[in-house]
PDB file of C-alpha atoms in Angstrom:
ATOM      1  CA  UNK A   1     221.128 -18.934 -24.569  1.00  0.00           C
ATOM      2  CA  UNK A   2     221.787 -14.982 -23.406  1.00  0.00           C
ATOM      3  CA  UNK A   3     219.135 -14.020 -20.778  1.00  0.00           C
ATOM      4  CA  UNK A   4     217.873 -10.617 -19.795  1.00  0.00           C
ATOM      5  CA  UNK A   5     216.062  -9.520 -16.731  1.00  0.00           C
ATOM      6  CA  UNK A   6     215.034  -6.486 -15.778  1.00  0.00           C
ATOM      7  CA  UNK A   7     217.448  -4.517 -18.447  1.00  0.00           C
ATOM      8  CA  UNK A   8     216.777  -0.696 -17.739  1.00  0.00           C
ATOM      9  CA  UNK A   9     219.627   2.315 -18.884  1.00  0.00           C
ATOM     10  CA  UNK A  10     219.908   5.085 -20.057  1.00  0.00           C
ATOM     11  CA  UNK A  11     222.961   5.429 -22.893  1.00  0.00           C
ATOM     12  CA  UNK A  12     224.746   8.030 -24.749  1.00  0.00           C
ATOM     13  CA  UNK A  13     225.827   6.107 -28.044  1.00  0.00           C
ATOM     14  CA  UNK A  14     227.056   6.888 -31.421  1.00  0.00           C
ATOM     15  CA  UNK A  15     225.546   5.030 -34.732  1.00  0.00           C
ATOM     16  CA  UNK A  16     227.542   5.861 -38.294  1.00  0.00           C
ATOM     17  CA  UNK A  17     225.332   8.338 -39.077  1.00  0.00           C
ATOM     18  CA  UNK A  18     225.078  10.289 -35.298  1.00  0.00           C
ATOM     19  CA  UNK A  19     228.127  11.422 -33.602  1.00  0.00           C
ATOM     20  CA  UNK A  20     225.840  11.218 -30.414  1.00  0.00           C
ATOM     21  CA  UNK A  21     222.191  10.441 -29.615  1.00  0.00           C
ATOM     22  CA  UNK A  22     220.539  10.057 -26.315  1.00  0.00           C
ATOM     23  CA  UNK A  23     218.440   6.810 -25.406  1.00  0.00           C
ATOM     24  CA  UNK A  24     217.155   4.582 -23.096  1.00  0.00           C
ATOM     25  CA  UNK A  25     215.846   1.008 -22.365  1.00  0.00           C
ATOM     26  CA  UNK A  26     212.616   0.818 -20.057  1.00  0.00           C
ATOM     27  CA  UNK A  27     213.064  -2.723 -18.165  1.00  0.00           C
ATOM     28  CA  UNK A  28     213.042  -5.102 -20.469  1.00  0.00           C
ATOM     29  CA  UNK A  29     213.436  -8.880 -20.183  1.00  0.00           C
ATOM     30  CA  UNK A  30     213.880 -11.598 -23.115  1.00  0.00           C
ATOM     31  CA  UNK A  31     215.273 -15.122 -24.017  1.00  0.00           C
ATOM     32  CA  UNK A  32     217.298 -15.189 -26.972  1.00  0.00           C
ATOM     33  CA  UNK A  33     218.566 -18.619 -28.369  1.00  0.00           C
ATOM     34  CA  UNK A  34     220.216 -19.146 -31.601  1.00  0.00           C
ATOM     35  CA  UNK A  35     218.440 -17.180 -34.122  1.00  0.00           C
ATOM     36  CA  UNK A  36     217.949 -13.848 -35.690  1.00  0.00           C
ATOM     37  CA  UNK A  37     216.297 -11.392 -33.856  1.00  0.00           C
ATOM     38  CA  UNK A  38     214.329  -8.155 -34.896  1.00  0.00           C
ATOM     39  CA  UNK A  39     213.893  -5.568 -32.205  1.00  0.00           C
ATOM     40  CA  UNK A  40     211.311  -3.298 -34.038  1.00  0.00           C
ATOM     41  CA  UNK A  41     209.972   0.140 -32.973  1.00  0.00           C
ATOM     42  CA  UNK A  42     211.597   3.840 -33.248  1.00  0.00           C
ATOM     43  CA  UNK A  43     215.066   4.559 -32.284  1.00  0.00           C
ATOM     44  CA  UNK A  44     214.234   5.721 -28.880  1.00  0.00           C
ATOM     45  CA  UNK A  45     211.875   2.626 -27.789  1.00  0.00           C
ATOM     46  CA  UNK A  46     214.740   1.078 -26.190  1.00  0.00           C
ATOM     47  CA  UNK A  47     216.556  -1.506 -28.637  1.00  0.00           C
ATOM     48  CA  UNK A  48     219.482   0.886 -29.617  1.00  0.00           C
ATOM     49  CA  UNK A  49     220.137   1.844 -26.178  1.00  0.00           C
ATOM     50  CA  UNK A  50     219.859  -2.273 -25.504  1.00  0.00           C
ATOM     51  CA  UNK A  51     222.574  -3.292 -27.916  1.00  0.00           C
ATOM     52  CA  UNK A  52     224.864  -0.380 -27.436  1.00  0.00           C
ATOM     53  CA  UNK A  53     225.194  -1.280 -23.975  1.00  0.00           C
ATOM     54  CA  UNK A  54     225.725  -4.842 -24.339  1.00  0.00           C
ATOM     55  CA  UNK A  55     228.184  -4.231 -27.674  1.00  0.00           C
ATOM     56  CA  UNK A  56     229.937  -0.962 -27.539  1.00  0.00           C
ATOM     57  CA  UNK A  57     232.667   0.055 -24.693  1.00  0.00           C
ATOM     58  CA  UNK A  58     232.655   3.845 -25.879  1.00  0.00           C
ATOM     59  CA  UNK A  59     228.940   4.162 -25.064  1.00  0.00           C
ATOM     60  CA  UNK A  60     228.319   5.885 -21.746  1.00  0.00           C
ATOM     61  CA  UNK A  61     226.004   3.539 -19.732  1.00  0.00           C
ATOM     62  CA  UNK A  62     223.613   4.627 -16.387  1.00  0.00           C
ATOM     63  CA  UNK A  63     222.297   1.616 -14.963  1.00  0.00           C
ATOM     64  CA  UNK A  64     218.389   2.244 -13.703  1.00  0.00           C
ATOM     65  CA  UNK A  65     218.174  -1.094 -12.058  1.00  0.00           C
ATOM     66  CA  UNK A  66     220.412  -4.041 -11.562  1.00  0.00           C
ATOM     67  CA  UNK A  67     219.844  -6.455 -14.176  1.00  0.00           C
ATOM     68  CA  UNK A  68     220.409 -10.022 -14.845  1.00  0.00           C
ATOM     69  CA  UNK A  69     222.517 -11.016 -17.628  1.00  0.00           C
ATOM     70  CA  UNK A  70     223.072 -14.517 -18.181  1.00  0.00           C
ATOM     71  CA  UNK A  71     225.351 -15.849 -21.138  1.00  0.00           C
ATOM     72  CA  UNK A  72     225.031 -19.748 -21.704  1.00  0.00           C
ATOM     73  CA  UNK A  73     225.403 -20.897 -17.780  1.00  0.00           C
ATOM     74  CA  UNK A  74     227.900 -17.594 -16.886  1.00  0.00           C
ATOM     75  CA  UNK A  75     225.877 -14.518 -14.930  1.00  0.00           C
ATOM     76  CA  UNK A  76     227.535 -11.572 -16.325  1.00  0.00           C
ATOM     77  CA  UNK A  77     228.149  -8.331 -14.172  1.00  0.00           C
ATOM     78  CA  UNK A  78     227.023  -5.045 -15.523  1.00  0.00           C
ATOM     79  CA  UNK A  79     230.498  -3.530 -15.399  1.00  0.00           C
ATOM     80  CA  UNK A  80     231.146  -6.088 -17.928  1.00  0.00           C
ATOM     81  CA  UNK A  81     228.010  -6.103 -20.082  1.00  0.00           C
ATOM     82  CA  UNK A  82     229.832  -4.089 -23.265  1.00  0.00           C
ATOM     83  CA  UNK A  83     232.049  -7.604 -23.483  1.00  0.00           C
ATOM     84  CA  UNK A  84     228.903  -9.809 -24.037  1.00  0.00           C
ATOM     85  CA  UNK A  85     228.233  -8.860 -27.971  1.00  0.00           C
ATOM     86  CA  UNK A  86     230.048  -7.918 -31.267  1.00  0.00           C
ATOM     87  CA  UNK A  87     228.508  -5.243 -33.157  1.00  0.00           C
ATOM     88  CA  UNK A  88     228.323  -5.509 -37.075  1.00  0.00           C
ATOM     89  CA  UNK A  89     229.002  -1.551 -37.305  1.00  0.00           C
ATOM     90  CA  UNK A  90     229.171   0.198 -41.161  1.00  0.00           C
ATOM     91  CA  UNK A  91     232.776   0.398 -41.628  1.00  0.00           C
ATOM     92  CA  UNK A  92     234.298   3.232 -39.481  1.00  0.00           C
ATOM     93  CA  UNK A  93     238.198   2.625 -40.261  1.00  0.00           C
ATOM     94  CA  UNK A  94     240.841   0.135 -39.112  1.00  0.00           C
ATOM     95  CA  UNK A  95     243.920  -0.394 -37.094  1.00  0.00           C
ATOM     96  CA  UNK A  96     246.828   0.352 -38.003  1.00  0.00           C
ATOM     97  CA  UNK A  97     248.177  -2.885 -37.883  1.00  0.00           C
ATOM     98  CA  UNK A  98     245.131  -3.963 -40.317  1.00  0.00           C
ATOM     99  CA  UNK A  99     246.008  -1.304 -42.830  1.00  0.00           C
ATOM    100  CA  UNK A 100     247.621  -3.657 -45.383  1.00  0.00           C
ATOM    101  CA  UNK A 101     246.350  -7.110 -44.543  1.00  0.00           C
ATOM    102  CA  UNK A 102     244.154  -9.102 -46.001  1.00  0.00           C
ATOM    103  CA  UNK A 103     240.295 -10.253 -45.366  1.00  0.00           C
ATOM    104  CA  UNK A 104     242.254 -13.870 -46.007  1.00  0.00           C
ATOM    105  CA  UNK A 105     245.360 -13.129 -43.630  1.00  0.00           C
ATOM    106  CA  UNK A 106     243.402 -11.033 -40.780  1.00  0.00           C
ATOM    107  CA  UNK A 107     241.344 -14.023 -40.585  1.00  0.00           C
ATOM    108  CA  UNK A 108     243.591 -16.272 -40.956  1.00  0.00           C
ATOM    109  CA  UNK A 109     245.747 -14.993 -37.949  1.00  0.00           C
ATOM    110  CA  UNK A 110     242.614 -14.889 -35.966  1.00  0.00           C
ATOM    111  CA  UNK A 111     241.983 -18.332 -36.455  1.00  0.00           C
ATOM    112  CA  UNK A 112     245.739 -19.057 -35.688  1.00  0.00           C
ATOM    113  CA  UNK A 113     245.471 -16.849 -32.222  1.00  0.00           C
ATOM    114  CA  UNK A 114     242.206 -18.298 -30.972  1.00  0.00           C
ATOM    115  CA  UNK A 115     242.882 -21.893 -31.819  1.00  0.00           C
ATOM    116  CA  UNK A 116     239.257 -21.856 -33.670  1.00  0.00           C
ATOM    117  CA  UNK A 117     238.553 -25.285 -35.154  1.00  0.00           C
ATOM    118  CA  UNK A 118     237.201 -24.034 -38.747  1.00  0.00           C
ATOM    119  CA  UNK A 119     239.267 -23.102 -41.485  1.00  0.00           C
ATOM    120  CA  UNK A 120     239.426 -19.836 -42.981  1.00  0.00           C
ATOM    121  CA  UNK A 121     238.365 -21.528 -46.314  1.00  0.00           C
ATOM    122  CA  UNK A 122     235.476 -22.973 -44.671  1.00  0.00           C
ATOM    123  CA  UNK A 123     234.560 -20.008 -42.796  1.00  0.00           C
ATOM    124  CA  UNK A 124     234.708 -17.941 -46.569  1.00  0.00           C
ATOM    125  CA  UNK A 125     232.424 -20.668 -48.055  1.00  0.00           C
ATOM    126  CA  UNK A 126     229.930 -20.392 -44.886  1.00  0.00           C
ATOM    127  CA  UNK A 127     229.795 -17.015 -45.000  1.00  0.00           C
ATOM    128  CA  UNK A 128     229.380 -16.650 -48.852  1.00  0.00           C
ATOM    129  CA  UNK A 129     232.100 -14.366 -49.504  1.00  0.00           C
ATOM    130  CA  UNK A 130     233.015 -13.672 -52.850  1.00  0.00           C
ATOM    131  CA  UNK A 131     236.009 -15.107 -54.267  1.00  0.00           C
ATOM    132  CA  UNK A 132     237.180 -11.215 -55.277  1.00  0.00           C
ATOM    133  CA  UNK A 133     236.402 -10.376 -51.890  1.00  0.00           C
ATOM    134  CA  UNK A 134     239.026 -12.827 -50.084  1.00  0.00           C
ATOM    135  CA  UNK A 135     241.856 -11.272 -50.577  1.00  0.00           C
ATOM    136  CA  UNK A 136     240.777  -7.461 -50.450  1.00  0.00           C
ATOM    137  CA  UNK A 137     242.811  -6.050 -48.381  1.00  0.00           C
ATOM    138  CA  UNK A 138     240.836  -4.786 -45.033  1.00  0.00           C
ATOM    139  CA  UNK A 139     240.892  -0.899 -45.932  1.00  0.00           C
ATOM    140  CA  UNK A 140     239.316  -1.901 -49.182  1.00  0.00           C
ATOM    141  CA  UNK A 141     236.143  -3.653 -47.873  1.00  0.00           C
ATOM    142  CA  UNK A 142     233.305  -1.125 -47.531  1.00  0.00           C
ATOM    143  CA  UNK A 143     230.110  -0.868 -45.667  1.00  0.00           C
ATOM    144  CA  UNK A 144     228.988  -4.268 -47.439  1.00  0.00           C
ATOM    145  CA  UNK A 145     231.685  -6.604 -46.288  1.00  0.00           C
ATOM    146  CA  UNK A 146     233.297  -5.229 -43.090  1.00  0.00           C
ATOM    147  CA  UNK A 147     230.238  -6.204 -41.059  1.00  0.00           C
ATOM    148  CA  UNK A 148     230.937  -9.724 -42.215  1.00  0.00           C
ATOM    149  CA  UNK A 149     234.718  -9.398 -41.167  1.00  0.00           C
ATOM    150  CA  UNK A 150     233.546  -8.047 -38.195  1.00  0.00           C
ATOM    151  CA  UNK A 151     231.202 -11.455 -37.774  1.00  0.00           C
ATOM    152  CA  UNK A 152     233.920 -13.628 -38.963  1.00  0.00           C
ATOM    153  CA  UNK A 153     236.341 -12.306 -36.214  1.00  0.00           C
ATOM    154  CA  UNK A 154     233.873 -12.056 -33.861  1.00  0.00           C
ATOM    155  CA  UNK A 155     232.979 -15.690 -34.109  1.00  0.00           C
ATOM    156  CA  UNK A 156     236.884 -16.375 -34.391  1.00  0.00           C
ATOM    157  CA  UNK A 157     237.196 -14.791 -31.115  1.00  0.00           C
ATOM    158  CA  UNK A 158     234.434 -16.903 -29.209  1.00  0.00           C
ATOM    159  CA  UNK A 159     231.306 -14.607 -29.244  1.00  0.00           C
ATOM    160  CA  UNK A 160     228.115 -16.055 -29.288  1.00  0.00           C
ATOM    161  CA  UNK A 161     225.982 -12.580 -29.441  1.00  0.00           C
ATOM    162  CA  UNK A 162     225.753 -10.113 -32.307  1.00  0.00           C
ATOM    163  CA  UNK A 163     224.564  -6.856 -33.002  1.00  0.00           C
ATOM    164  CA  UNK A 164     223.641  -4.143 -35.034  1.00  0.00           C
ATOM    165  CA  UNK A 165     223.205  -0.284 -35.097  1.00  0.00           C
ATOM    166  CA  UNK A 166     219.704   0.461 -35.466  1.00  0.00           C
ATOM    167  CA  UNK A 167     218.516   0.529 -39.138  1.00  0.00           C
ATOM    168  CA  UNK A 168     215.753   3.543 -40.050  1.00  0.00           C
ATOM    169  CA  UNK A 169     213.954   3.684 -43.229  1.00  0.00           C
ATOM    170  CA  UNK A 170     217.030   4.678 -45.183  1.00  0.00           C
ATOM    171  CA  UNK A 171     219.603   2.688 -43.397  1.00  0.00           C
ATOM    172  CA  UNK A 172     218.226  -0.784 -43.786  1.00  0.00           C
ATOM    173  CA  UNK A 173     220.259  -3.245 -45.850  1.00  0.00           C
ATOM    174  CA  UNK A 174     219.124  -6.743 -45.635  1.00  0.00           C
ATOM    175  CA  UNK A 175     222.777  -7.908 -46.747  1.00  0.00           C
ATOM    176  CA  UNK A 176     223.865  -8.513 -42.916  1.00  0.00           C
ATOM    177  CA  UNK A 177     220.958 -10.845 -42.597  1.00  0.00           C
ATOM    178  CA  UNK A 178     220.782 -12.709 -45.888  1.00  0.00           C
ATOM    179  CA  UNK A 179     224.609 -13.444 -45.937  1.00  0.00           C
ATOM    180  CA  UNK A 180     225.987 -13.014 -42.008  1.00  0.00           C
ATOM    181  CA  UNK A 181     222.501 -13.733 -40.110  1.00  0.00           C
ATOM    182  CA  UNK A 182     222.308 -17.152 -42.126  1.00  0.00           C
ATOM    183  CA  UNK A 183     226.165 -17.976 -41.021  1.00  0.00           C
ATOM    184  CA  UNK A 184     225.949 -17.015 -38.005  1.00  0.00           C
ATOM    185  CA  UNK A 185     222.787 -18.985 -36.752  1.00  0.00           C
ATOM    186  CA  UNK A 186     224.587 -22.355 -38.314  1.00  0.00           C
ATOM    187  CA  UNK A 187     227.381 -21.483 -35.728  1.00  0.00           C
ATOM    188  CA  UNK A 188     224.657 -21.670 -32.740  1.00  0.00           C
ATOM    189  CA  UNK A 189     225.003 -17.787 -32.383  1.00  0.00           C
ATOM    190  CA  UNK A 190     222.243 -14.875 -31.825  1.00  0.00           C
ATOM    191  CA  UNK A 191     222.130 -12.107 -34.097  1.00  0.00           C
ATOM    192  CA  UNK A 192     219.833  -9.151 -32.749  1.00  0.00           C
ATOM    193  CA  UNK A 193     218.785  -6.107 -34.905  1.00  0.00           C
ATOM    194  CA  UNK A 194     217.457  -3.016 -33.807  1.00  0.00           C
ATOM    195  CA  UNK A 195     215.132  -1.718 -36.703  1.00  0.00           C
ATOM    196  CA  UNK A 196     211.966   0.516 -37.521  1.00  0.00           C
ATOM    197  CA  UNK A 197     208.799  -1.175 -37.471  1.00  0.00           C
ATOM    198  CA  UNK A 198     208.414   0.200 -41.155  1.00  0.00           C
ATOM    199  CA  UNK A 199     211.446  -2.054 -42.558  1.00  0.00           C
ATOM    200  CA  UNK A 200     210.487  -5.504 -43.799  1.00  0.00           C
ATOM    201  CA  UNK A 201     212.911  -8.736 -43.826  1.00  0.00           C
ATOM    202  CA  UNK A 202     212.630 -11.493 -46.167  1.00  0.00           C
ATOM    203  CA  UNK A 203     215.134 -13.586 -43.737  1.00  0.00           C
ATOM    204  CA  UNK A 204     213.559 -16.174 -41.212  1.00  0.00           C
ATOM    205  CA  UNK A 205     213.713 -14.657 -38.164  1.00  0.00           C
ATOM    206  CA  UNK A 206     211.803 -13.769 -34.714  1.00  0.00           C
ATOM    207  CA  UNK A 207     210.422 -10.641 -35.123  1.00  0.00           C
ATOM    208  CA  UNK A 208     209.732  -8.857 -31.295  1.00  0.00           C
ATOM    209  CA  UNK A 209     208.164  -5.508 -31.230  1.00  0.00           C
ATOM    210  CA  UNK A 210     210.070  -3.639 -28.507  1.00  0.00           C
ATOM    211  CA  UNK A 211     206.694  -2.698 -26.408  1.00  0.00           C
ATOM    212  CA  UNK A 212     206.060  -6.612 -26.013  1.00  0.00           C
ATOM    213  CA  UNK A 213     209.533  -6.794 -23.960  1.00  0.00           C
ATOM    214  CA  UNK A 214     208.560  -4.151 -21.537  1.00  0.00           C
ATOM    215  CA  UNK A 215     207.850  -5.624 -18.028  1.00  0.00           C
ATOM    216  CA  UNK A 216     205.404  -3.095 -16.920  1.00  0.00           C
ATOM    217  CA  UNK A 217     201.629  -3.421 -18.658  1.00  0.00           C
ATOM    218  CA  UNK A 218     201.536   0.302 -18.602  1.00  0.00           C
ATOM    219  CA  UNK A 219     204.462   0.840 -20.789  1.00  0.00           C
ATOM    220  CA  UNK A 220     203.340  -2.651 -23.414  1.00  0.00           C
ATOM    221  CA  UNK A 221     199.774  -0.830 -23.763  1.00  0.00           C
ATOM    222  CA  UNK A 222     201.051   2.715 -24.165  1.00  0.00           C
ATOM    223  CA  UNK A 223     204.158   1.878 -26.912  1.00  0.00           C
ATOM    224  CA  UNK A 224     201.954  -1.148 -27.948  1.00  0.00           C
ATOM    225  CA  UNK A 225     199.766   0.992 -29.982  1.00  0.00           C
TER     226      UNK A 225
END
């Protein structure tokens, strides 16, 4: 369970196709439980600011309020908000230590380091990773399988909340939902996907209009039309 009360901030964040984008989130409240959530609305309606603030330490965040953030039974201070979620970002490079390591070996190392109870073989099966990708080097995963690597890594490291960048009309790819989303939910996790309202999703999920999450009725009425 991830509960957000009175979440309001200004955020300067980066996306895979925007070097720097300035956006804000206005007094959002909701309680997320394990599932796939689609936050529908234009890029400046708050969803992008929300996911960047809880998952990207490189974002510059100015808090308008003092939101209450609760993950399971633990309250998270706003100074640690960026540690809540793992963002399944589009491929943006790799660490030097990952340059020559394979997908399989990278996950195996993380399992040993974090004493994860599920084997690498089981994880690859659960995330429906094809055989020809399992032993590919991290640097060769590309845009399709980098999010899967990020999701598996975050899961092994103990993350329970996962996010994506905002998907516009032409940036949307259902791969993350169809493969990664289902696996994360089976492990009791939450996946939050900010998206243009024009995108259609085939996967079972909870679709929320951003305006419906605003605390103020004036904002709900203004942006809900």
